[in-house]
Amino acid sequence: MSYSYTAAALTRDEMAEMVANDIPSGAFVNLGIGQPTNVSNYLTADQGVTLHTENGMLGMGPVATGEDIDGDLINAGKIPVTELPGASYFHHADSFAMMRGGHLDVCVLGAFQVSQTGDLANWHTGAPGAIPAVGGAMDLAIGAKSTWVMMGLFTKAGDSKLVETLSYPVTGLGCVSRIYTESAIFLIEDGTVTVRSTHGISFDELAERLPVELQQA
């Protein structure tokens, strides 16, 4: 693995395709609400990836459109999805047992913040009047063998969401190993943040904007 650079920032679809390409063949994977949902559209049959959704399904396919939409067939984010051959359905409690029991290889979640040590905040900003939405995020973040994050790197105010220490309520500690953003892809291991690639920004420019120490792959 070596550092790479592209002149343009990644679109959400390009991020989703990159995540899909990085998922190991044969993996059992949960895609969180929001940006991660799009990853299902870029998985190939040759990968043999099985998607799990916490509302009780294995073998979920891409997002449903047009005549493929079935109002009774949705993911945890209430988005219509398709089913693949061999799909199965089960009780919500059984779904959480899979999540908590370490049976998922990868989960891909959205985030409000990630710390340099892999701590995750994605259920509440702590702002007055904000509606908390933890769902199964805590179970996924700790239960999956690998937890990846897809998020915008900067807030509307221009502050970094990759931080030294979380300022938002914690979802899970030391659980995130990889972050996909429009500006850069980060790998986190033993408190070290390595930049795999940058997009629309140089490594030096990125290092100036972020409050954490960065290593170049």
PDB file of C-alpha atoms in Angstrom:
ATOM      1  CA  MET A   1       0.000   0.000   0.000  1.00  0.00           C
ATOM      2  CA  SER A   2       1.341   3.426  -0.955  1.00  0.00           C
ATOM      3  CA  TYR A   3      -0.105   6.930  -0.728  1.00  0.00           C
ATOM      4  CA  SER A   4      -2.043   8.246  -3.730  1.00  0.00           C
ATOM      5  CA  TYR A   5      -3.610  11.566  -4.735  1.00  0.00           C
ATOM      6  CA  THR A   6      -6.404  12.698  -7.037  1.00  0.00           C
ATOM      7  CA  ALA A   7      -7.113  16.283  -8.065  1.00  0.00           C
ATOM      8  CA  ALA A   8     -10.842  16.162  -7.296  1.00  0.00           C
ATOM      9  CA  ALA A   9     -12.662  15.367  -4.072  1.00  0.00           C
ATOM     10  CA  LEU A  10     -14.611  12.107  -4.061  1.00  0.00           C
ATOM     11  CA  THR A  11     -18.345  12.122  -4.656  1.00  0.00           C
ATOM     12  CA  ARG A  12     -20.556  10.072  -2.349  1.00  0.00           C
ATOM     13  CA  ASP A  13     -20.942   7.458  -5.071  1.00  0.00           C
ATOM     14  CA  GLU A  14     -17.171   7.266  -5.543  1.00  0.00           C
ATOM     15  CA  MET A  15     -16.730   6.823  -1.800  1.00  0.00           C
ATOM     16  CA  ALA A  16     -19.318   4.041  -1.787  1.00  0.00           C
ATOM     17  CA  GLU A  17     -17.609   2.287  -4.690  1.00  0.00           C
ATOM     18  CA  MET A  18     -14.246   2.533  -2.937  1.00  0.00           C
ATOM     19  CA  VAL A  19     -15.676   0.977   0.225  1.00  0.00           C
ATOM     20  CA  ALA A  20     -17.311  -1.802  -1.777  1.00  0.00           C
ATOM     21  CA  ASN A  21     -14.026  -2.596  -3.523  1.00  0.00           C
ATOM     22  CA  ASP A  22     -12.246  -2.854  -0.153  1.00  0.00           C
ATOM     23  CA  ILE A  23     -14.698  -5.333   1.410  1.00  0.00           C
ATOM     24  CA  PRO A  24     -13.123  -8.817   1.455  1.00  0.00           C
ATOM     25  CA  SER A  25     -14.681 -11.563  -0.641  1.00  0.00           C
ATOM     26  CA  GLY A  26     -17.121 -13.736   1.279  1.00  0.00           C
ATOM     27  CA  ALA A  27     -17.565 -11.210   4.094  1.00  0.00           C
ATOM     28  CA  PHE A  28     -20.738 -10.767   6.153  1.00  0.00           C
ATOM     29  CA  VAL A  29     -21.376  -7.014   6.283  1.00  0.00           C
ATOM     30  CA  ASN A  30     -23.780  -4.527   7.859  1.00  0.00           C
ATOM     31  CA  LEU A  31     -24.264  -1.135   6.168  1.00  0.00           C
ATOM     32  CA  GLY A  32     -25.420   1.655   8.459  1.00  0.00           C
ATOM     33  CA  ILE A  33     -28.039   4.320   7.790  1.00  0.00           C
ATOM     34  CA  GLY A  34     -27.099   7.212   5.503  1.00  0.00           C
ATOM     35  CA  GLN A  35     -24.071   7.188   3.218  1.00  0.00           C
ATOM     36  CA  PRO A  36     -23.152   3.531   3.867  1.00  0.00           C
ATOM     37  CA  THR A  37     -26.424   2.364   2.282  1.00  0.00           C
ATOM     38  CA  ASN A  38     -25.026   3.236  -1.171  1.00  0.00           C
ATOM     39  CA  VAL A  39     -22.237   0.667  -0.808  1.00  0.00           C
ATOM     40  CA  SER A  40     -24.708  -2.099  -1.678  1.00  0.00           C
ATOM     41  CA  ASN A  41     -25.032  -0.685  -5.187  1.00  0.00           C
ATOM     42  CA  TYR A  42     -21.351  -1.318  -5.941  1.00  0.00           C
ATOM     43  CA  LEU A  43     -20.847  -4.839  -4.618  1.00  0.00           C
ATOM     44  CA  THR A  44     -20.373  -7.455  -7.340  1.00  0.00           C
ATOM     45  CA  ALA A  45     -21.656 -11.009  -7.460  1.00  0.00           C
ATOM     46  CA  ASP A  46     -18.069 -12.260  -7.703  1.00  0.00           C
ATOM     47  CA  GLN A  47     -17.290 -10.825  -4.257  1.00  0.00           C
ATOM     48  CA  GLY A  48     -19.804 -13.119  -2.596  1.00  0.00           C
ATOM     49  CA  VAL A  49     -20.541 -10.554   0.121  1.00  0.00           C
ATOM     50  CA  THR A  50     -23.620 -11.196   2.286  1.00  0.00           C
ATOM     51  CA  LEU A  51     -25.363  -8.083   3.598  1.00  0.00           C
ATOM     52  CA  HIS A  52     -27.044  -8.102   7.000  1.00  0.00           C
ATOM     53  CA  THR A  53     -29.622  -5.554   8.100  1.00  0.00           C
ATOM     54  CA  GLU A  54     -30.450  -5.201  11.776  1.00  0.00           C
ATOM     55  CA  ASN A  55     -34.209  -5.314  11.235  1.00  0.00           C
ATOM     56  CA  GLY A  56     -33.822  -9.006  10.399  1.00  0.00           C
ATOM     57  CA  MET A  57     -32.476  -9.973   6.994  1.00  0.00           C
ATOM     58  CA  LEU A  58     -29.445 -11.700   5.478  1.00  0.00           C
ATOM     59  CA  GLY A  59     -28.848 -11.552   1.747  1.00  0.00           C
ATOM     60  CA  MET A  60     -29.944  -7.990   1.102  1.00  0.00           C
ATOM     61  CA  GLY A  61     -29.336  -6.695  -2.415  1.00  0.00           C
ATOM     62  CA  PRO A  62     -28.987  -3.174  -3.866  1.00  0.00           C
ATOM     63  CA  VAL A  63     -31.416  -0.351  -3.163  1.00  0.00           C
ATOM     64  CA  ALA A  64     -34.749  -0.977  -4.901  1.00  0.00           C
ATOM     65  CA  THR A  65     -36.009   1.408  -7.578  1.00  0.00           C
ATOM     66  CA  GLY A  66     -39.058   1.585  -9.840  1.00  0.00           C
ATOM     67  CA  GLU A  67     -41.043  -1.620 -10.106  1.00  0.00           C
ATOM     68  CA  ASP A  68     -38.600  -3.430  -7.792  1.00  0.00           C
ATOM     69  CA  ILE A  69     -39.849  -1.460  -4.780  1.00  0.00           C
ATOM     70  CA  ASP A  70     -41.728  -3.579  -2.232  1.00  0.00           C
ATOM     71  CA  GLY A  71     -43.070  -1.569   0.690  1.00  0.00           C
ATOM     72  CA  ASP A  72     -42.581  -4.534   3.021  1.00  0.00           C
ATOM     73  CA  LEU A  73     -38.926  -5.027   2.071  1.00  0.00           C
ATOM     74  CA  ILE A  74     -36.782  -2.309   3.657  1.00  0.00           C
ATOM     75  CA  ASN A  75     -33.466  -1.936   5.431  1.00  0.00           C
ATOM     76  CA  ALA A  76     -32.937  -0.492   8.917  1.00  0.00           C
ATOM     77  CA  GLY A  77     -33.077   3.017   7.460  1.00  0.00           C
ATOM     78  CA  LYS A  78     -36.544   2.330   5.978  1.00  0.00           C
ATOM     79  CA  ILE A  79     -35.121   2.450   2.444  1.00  0.00           C
ATOM     80  CA  PRO A  80     -36.622  -0.065  -0.030  1.00  0.00           C
ATOM     81  CA  VAL A  81     -34.107  -2.784  -0.916  1.00  0.00           C
ATOM     82  CA  THR A  82     -33.939  -5.905  -3.018  1.00  0.00           C
ATOM     83  CA  GLU A  83     -33.266  -9.473  -1.928  1.00  0.00           C
ATOM     84  CA  LEU A  84     -30.712 -11.854  -3.440  1.00  0.00           C
ATOM     85  CA  PRO A  85     -31.197 -15.603  -4.007  1.00  0.00           C
ATOM     86  CA  GLY A  86     -30.937 -17.412  -0.674  1.00  0.00           C
ATOM     87  CA  ALA A  87     -32.017 -14.398   1.397  1.00  0.00           C
ATOM     88  CA  SER A  88     -33.385 -15.194   4.849  1.00  0.00           C
ATOM     89  CA  TYR A  89     -35.445 -13.404   7.481  1.00  0.00           C
ATOM     90  CA  PHE A  90     -35.425 -13.635  11.266  1.00  0.00           C
ATOM     91  CA  HIS A  91     -36.500 -12.017  14.513  1.00  0.00           C
ATOM     92  CA  HIS A  92     -35.022  -8.678  15.522  1.00  0.00           C
ATOM     93  CA  ALA A  93     -33.518 -10.272  18.641  1.00  0.00           C
ATOM     94  CA  ASP A  94     -31.738 -12.902  16.533  1.00  0.00           C
ATOM     95  CA  SER A  95     -30.355 -10.118  14.347  1.00  0.00           C
ATOM     96  CA  PHE A  96     -28.866  -8.384  17.378  1.00  0.00           C
ATOM     97  CA  ALA A  97     -27.440 -11.692  18.600  1.00  0.00           C
ATOM     98  CA  MET A  98     -25.549 -11.919  15.305  1.00  0.00           C
ATOM     99  CA  MET A  99     -24.258  -8.370  15.764  1.00  0.00           C
ATOM    100  CA  ARG A 100     -23.230  -8.803  19.389  1.00  0.00           C
ATOM    101  CA  GLY A 101     -21.847 -12.300  18.875  1.00  0.00           C
ATOM    102  CA  GLY A 102     -19.011 -11.276  16.556  1.00  0.00           C
ATOM    103  CA  HIS A 103     -20.551 -12.851  13.452  1.00  0.00           C
ATOM    104  CA  LEU A 104     -20.167  -9.775  11.207  1.00  0.00           C
ATOM    105  CA  ASP A 105     -16.854  -9.254   9.455  1.00  0.00           C
ATOM    106  CA  VAL A 106     -17.360  -5.570   8.648  1.00  0.00           C
ATOM    107  CA  CYS A 107     -19.816  -2.843   9.552  1.00  0.00           C
ATOM    108  CA  VAL A 108     -19.818   0.512   7.768  1.00  0.00           C
ATOM    109  CA  LEU A 109     -21.275   3.396   9.784  1.00  0.00           C
ATOM    110  CA  GLY A 110     -21.772   7.127   9.503  1.00  0.00           C
ATOM    111  CA  ALA A 111     -20.276   9.406  12.161  1.00  0.00           C
ATOM    112  CA  PHE A 112     -20.349  12.838  13.731  1.00  0.00           C
ATOM    113  CA  GLN A 113     -16.774  12.426  15.009  1.00  0.00           C
ATOM    114  CA  VAL A 114     -13.957   9.865  15.107  1.00  0.00           C
ATOM    115  CA  SER A 115     -10.935  10.248  17.375  1.00  0.00           C
ATOM    116  CA  GLN A 116      -7.334   9.463  16.495  1.00  0.00           C
ATOM    117  CA  THR A 117      -7.582   6.343  18.669  1.00  0.00           C
ATOM    118  CA  GLY A 118     -10.655   5.051  16.810  1.00  0.00           C
ATOM    119  CA  ASP A 119     -13.333   6.200  19.259  1.00  0.00           C
ATOM    120  CA  LEU A 120     -16.695   6.707  17.538  1.00  0.00           C
ATOM    121  CA  ALA A 121     -19.490   9.246  18.096  1.00  0.00           C
ATOM    122  CA  ASN A 122     -22.461   8.802  15.796  1.00  0.00           C
ATOM    123  CA  TRP A 123     -25.707   8.832  17.783  1.00  0.00           C
ATOM    124  CA  HIS A 124     -26.020  12.284  19.335  1.00  0.00           C
ATOM    125  CA  THR A 125     -24.332  15.687  19.035  1.00  0.00           C
ATOM    126  CA  GLY A 126     -25.375  16.708  22.530  1.00  0.00           C
ATOM    127  CA  ALA A 127     -27.045  19.811  21.101  1.00  0.00           C
ATOM    128  CA  PRO A 128     -30.207  21.008  22.891  1.00  0.00           C
ATOM    129  CA  GLY A 129     -33.286  19.695  21.117  1.00  0.00           C
ATOM    130  CA  ALA A 130     -31.337  17.187  19.013  1.00  0.00           C
ATOM    131  CA  ILE A 131     -33.033  13.815  18.717  1.00  0.00           C
ATOM    132  CA  PRO A 132     -30.726  10.946  19.769  1.00  0.00           C
ATOM    133  CA  ALA A 133     -30.714   7.957  17.426  1.00  0.00           C
ATOM    134  CA  VAL A 134     -28.423   5.233  18.674  1.00  0.00           C
ATOM    135  CA  GLY A 135     -30.311   2.296  17.107  1.00  0.00           C
ATOM    136  CA  GLY A 136     -27.955  -0.661  16.850  1.00  0.00           C
ATOM    137  CA  ALA A 137     -24.801   1.437  16.363  1.00  0.00           C
ATOM    138  CA  MET A 138     -23.256   0.486  19.709  1.00  0.00           C
ATOM    139  CA  ASP A 139     -23.822  -3.201  19.079  1.00  0.00           C
ATOM    140  CA  LEU A 140     -22.407  -2.991  15.547  1.00  0.00           C
ATOM    141  CA  ALA A 141     -19.398  -0.844  16.420  1.00  0.00           C
ATOM    142  CA  ILE A 142     -18.199  -3.224  19.115  1.00  0.00           C
ATOM    143  CA  GLY A 143     -19.557  -6.510  17.762  1.00  0.00           C
ATOM    144  CA  ALA A 144     -18.190  -6.389  14.202  1.00  0.00           C
ATOM    145  CA  LYS A 145     -14.665  -7.621  13.572  1.00  0.00           C
ATOM    146  CA  SER A 146     -13.880  -4.406  11.644  1.00  0.00           C
ATOM    147  CA  THR A 147     -15.692  -1.064  11.919  1.00  0.00           C
ATOM    148  CA  TRP A 148     -15.347   1.393   9.044  1.00  0.00           C
ATOM    149  CA  VAL A 149     -16.767   4.918   8.859  1.00  0.00           C
ATOM    150  CA  MET A 150     -18.068   6.968   5.934  1.00  0.00           C
ATOM    151  CA  MET A 151     -18.486  10.679   6.681  1.00  0.00           C
ATOM    152  CA  GLY A 152     -17.796  14.193   5.488  1.00  0.00           C
ATOM    153  CA  LEU A 153     -14.401  15.220   6.850  1.00  0.00           C
ATOM    154  CA  PHE A 154     -15.397  18.767   7.798  1.00  0.00           C
ATOM    155  CA  THR A 155     -18.433  20.365   9.416  1.00  0.00           C
ATOM    156  CA  LYS A 156     -20.297  23.251   7.776  1.00  0.00           C
ATOM    157  CA  ALA A 157     -18.137  25.543   9.919  1.00  0.00           C
ATOM    158  CA  GLY A 158     -14.992  23.925   8.522  1.00  0.00           C
ATOM    159  CA  ASP A 159     -14.027  22.035  11.668  1.00  0.00           C
ATOM    160  CA  SER A 160     -12.512  18.571  11.369  1.00  0.00           C
ATOM    161  CA  LYS A 161     -14.631  15.574  12.340  1.00  0.00           C
ATOM    162  CA  LEU A 162     -11.417  13.598  12.846  1.00  0.00           C
ATOM    163  CA  VAL A 163     -10.349  14.815  16.273  1.00  0.00           C
ATOM    164  CA  GLU A 164      -7.891  14.171  19.087  1.00  0.00           C
ATOM    165  CA  THR A 165     -10.658  13.445  21.602  1.00  0.00           C
ATOM    166  CA  LEU A 166     -14.413  13.132  21.115  1.00  0.00           C
ATOM    167  CA  SER A 167     -16.537  16.069  22.236  1.00  0.00           C
ATOM    168  CA  TYR A 168     -19.817  14.259  21.440  1.00  0.00           C
ATOM    169  CA  PRO A 169     -21.356  11.340  23.377  1.00  0.00           C
ATOM    170  CA  VAL A 170     -19.483   8.097  22.728  1.00  0.00           C
ATOM    171  CA  THR A 171     -20.856   5.211  20.672  1.00  0.00           C
ATOM    172  CA  GLY A 172     -17.843   2.909  21.009  1.00  0.00           C
ATOM    173  CA  LEU A 173     -14.224   3.153  22.161  1.00  0.00           C
ATOM    174  CA  GLY A 174     -11.268   2.150  19.995  1.00  0.00           C
ATOM    175  CA  CYS A 175     -13.485   0.460  17.428  1.00  0.00           C
ATOM    176  CA  VAL A 176     -12.887   2.343  14.153  1.00  0.00           C
ATOM    177  CA  SER A 177     -10.047   1.096  11.947  1.00  0.00           C
ATOM    178  CA  ARG A 178     -10.809   2.908   8.690  1.00  0.00           C
ATOM    179  CA  ILE A 179     -12.422   6.221   7.644  1.00  0.00           C
ATOM    180  CA  TYR A 180     -13.631   7.125   4.161  1.00  0.00           C
ATOM    181  CA  THR A 181     -14.226  10.827   3.442  1.00  0.00           C
ATOM    182  CA  GLU A 182     -14.495  13.019   0.362  1.00  0.00           C
ATOM    183  CA  SER A 183     -11.017  14.436   1.034  1.00  0.00           C
ATOM    184  CA  ALA A 184      -9.008  11.475   2.309  1.00  0.00           C
ATOM    185  CA  ILE A 185      -9.002   7.815   3.317  1.00  0.00           C
ATOM    186  CA  PHE A 186      -7.585   7.136   6.778  1.00  0.00           C
ATOM    187  CA  LEU A 187      -6.374   3.962   8.479  1.00  0.00           C
ATOM    188  CA  ILE A 188      -6.251   3.863  12.291  1.00  0.00           C
ATOM    189  CA  GLU A 189      -4.098   1.400  14.181  1.00  0.00           C
ATOM    190  CA  ASP A 190      -2.726   1.647  17.734  1.00  0.00           C
ATOM    191  CA  GLY A 191      -3.463   5.375  17.886  1.00  0.00           C
ATOM    192  CA  THR A 192      -1.639   6.109  14.637  1.00  0.00           C
ATOM    193  CA  VAL A 193      -3.583   7.745  11.810  1.00  0.00           C
ATOM    194  CA  THR A 194      -2.236   6.863   8.370  1.00  0.00           C
ATOM    195  CA  VAL A 195      -3.420   8.632   5.224  1.00  0.00           C
ATOM    196  CA  ARG A 196      -3.906   6.137   2.398  1.00  0.00           C
ATOM    197  CA  SER A 197      -4.989   8.725  -0.164  1.00  0.00           C
ATOM    198  CA  THR A 198      -6.063  12.350  -0.527  1.00  0.00           C
ATOM    199  CA  HIS A 199      -8.600  13.785  -2.955  1.00  0.00           C
ATOM    200  CA  GLY A 200      -8.734  17.424  -3.970  1.00  0.00           C
ATOM    201  CA  ILE A 201      -6.232  18.294  -1.240  1.00  0.00           C
ATOM    202  CA  SER A 202      -2.536  17.538  -0.768  1.00  0.00           C
ATOM    203  CA  PHE A 203      -1.174  15.632   2.203  1.00  0.00           C
ATOM    204  CA  ASP A 204       0.529  18.777   3.547  1.00  0.00           C
ATOM    205  CA  GLU A 205      -2.665  20.849   3.216  1.00  0.00           C
ATOM    206  CA  LEU A 206      -4.613  18.109   4.964  1.00  0.00           C
ATOM    207  CA  ALA A 207      -2.097  17.934   7.800  1.00  0.00           C
ATOM    208  CA  GLU A 208      -2.422  21.699   8.348  1.00  0.00           C
ATOM    209  CA  ARG A 209      -6.219  21.501   8.654  1.00  0.00           C
ATOM    210  CA  LEU A 210      -6.532  18.513  10.983  1.00  0.00           C
ATOM    211  CA  PRO A 211      -5.856  18.578  14.741  1.00  0.00           C
ATOM    212  CA  VAL A 212      -4.236  15.129  14.746  1.00  0.00           C
ATOM    213  CA  GLU A 213      -0.805  13.909  13.681  1.00  0.00           C
ATOM    214  CA  LEU A 214      -0.878  12.134  10.335  1.00  0.00           C
ATOM    215  CA  GLN A 215       1.379   9.535   8.742  1.00  0.00           C
ATOM    216  CA  GLN A 216       1.618   9.061   4.991  1.00  0.00           C
ATOM    217  CA  ALA A 217       1.179   5.531   3.665  1.00  0.00           C
TER     218      ALA A 217
END
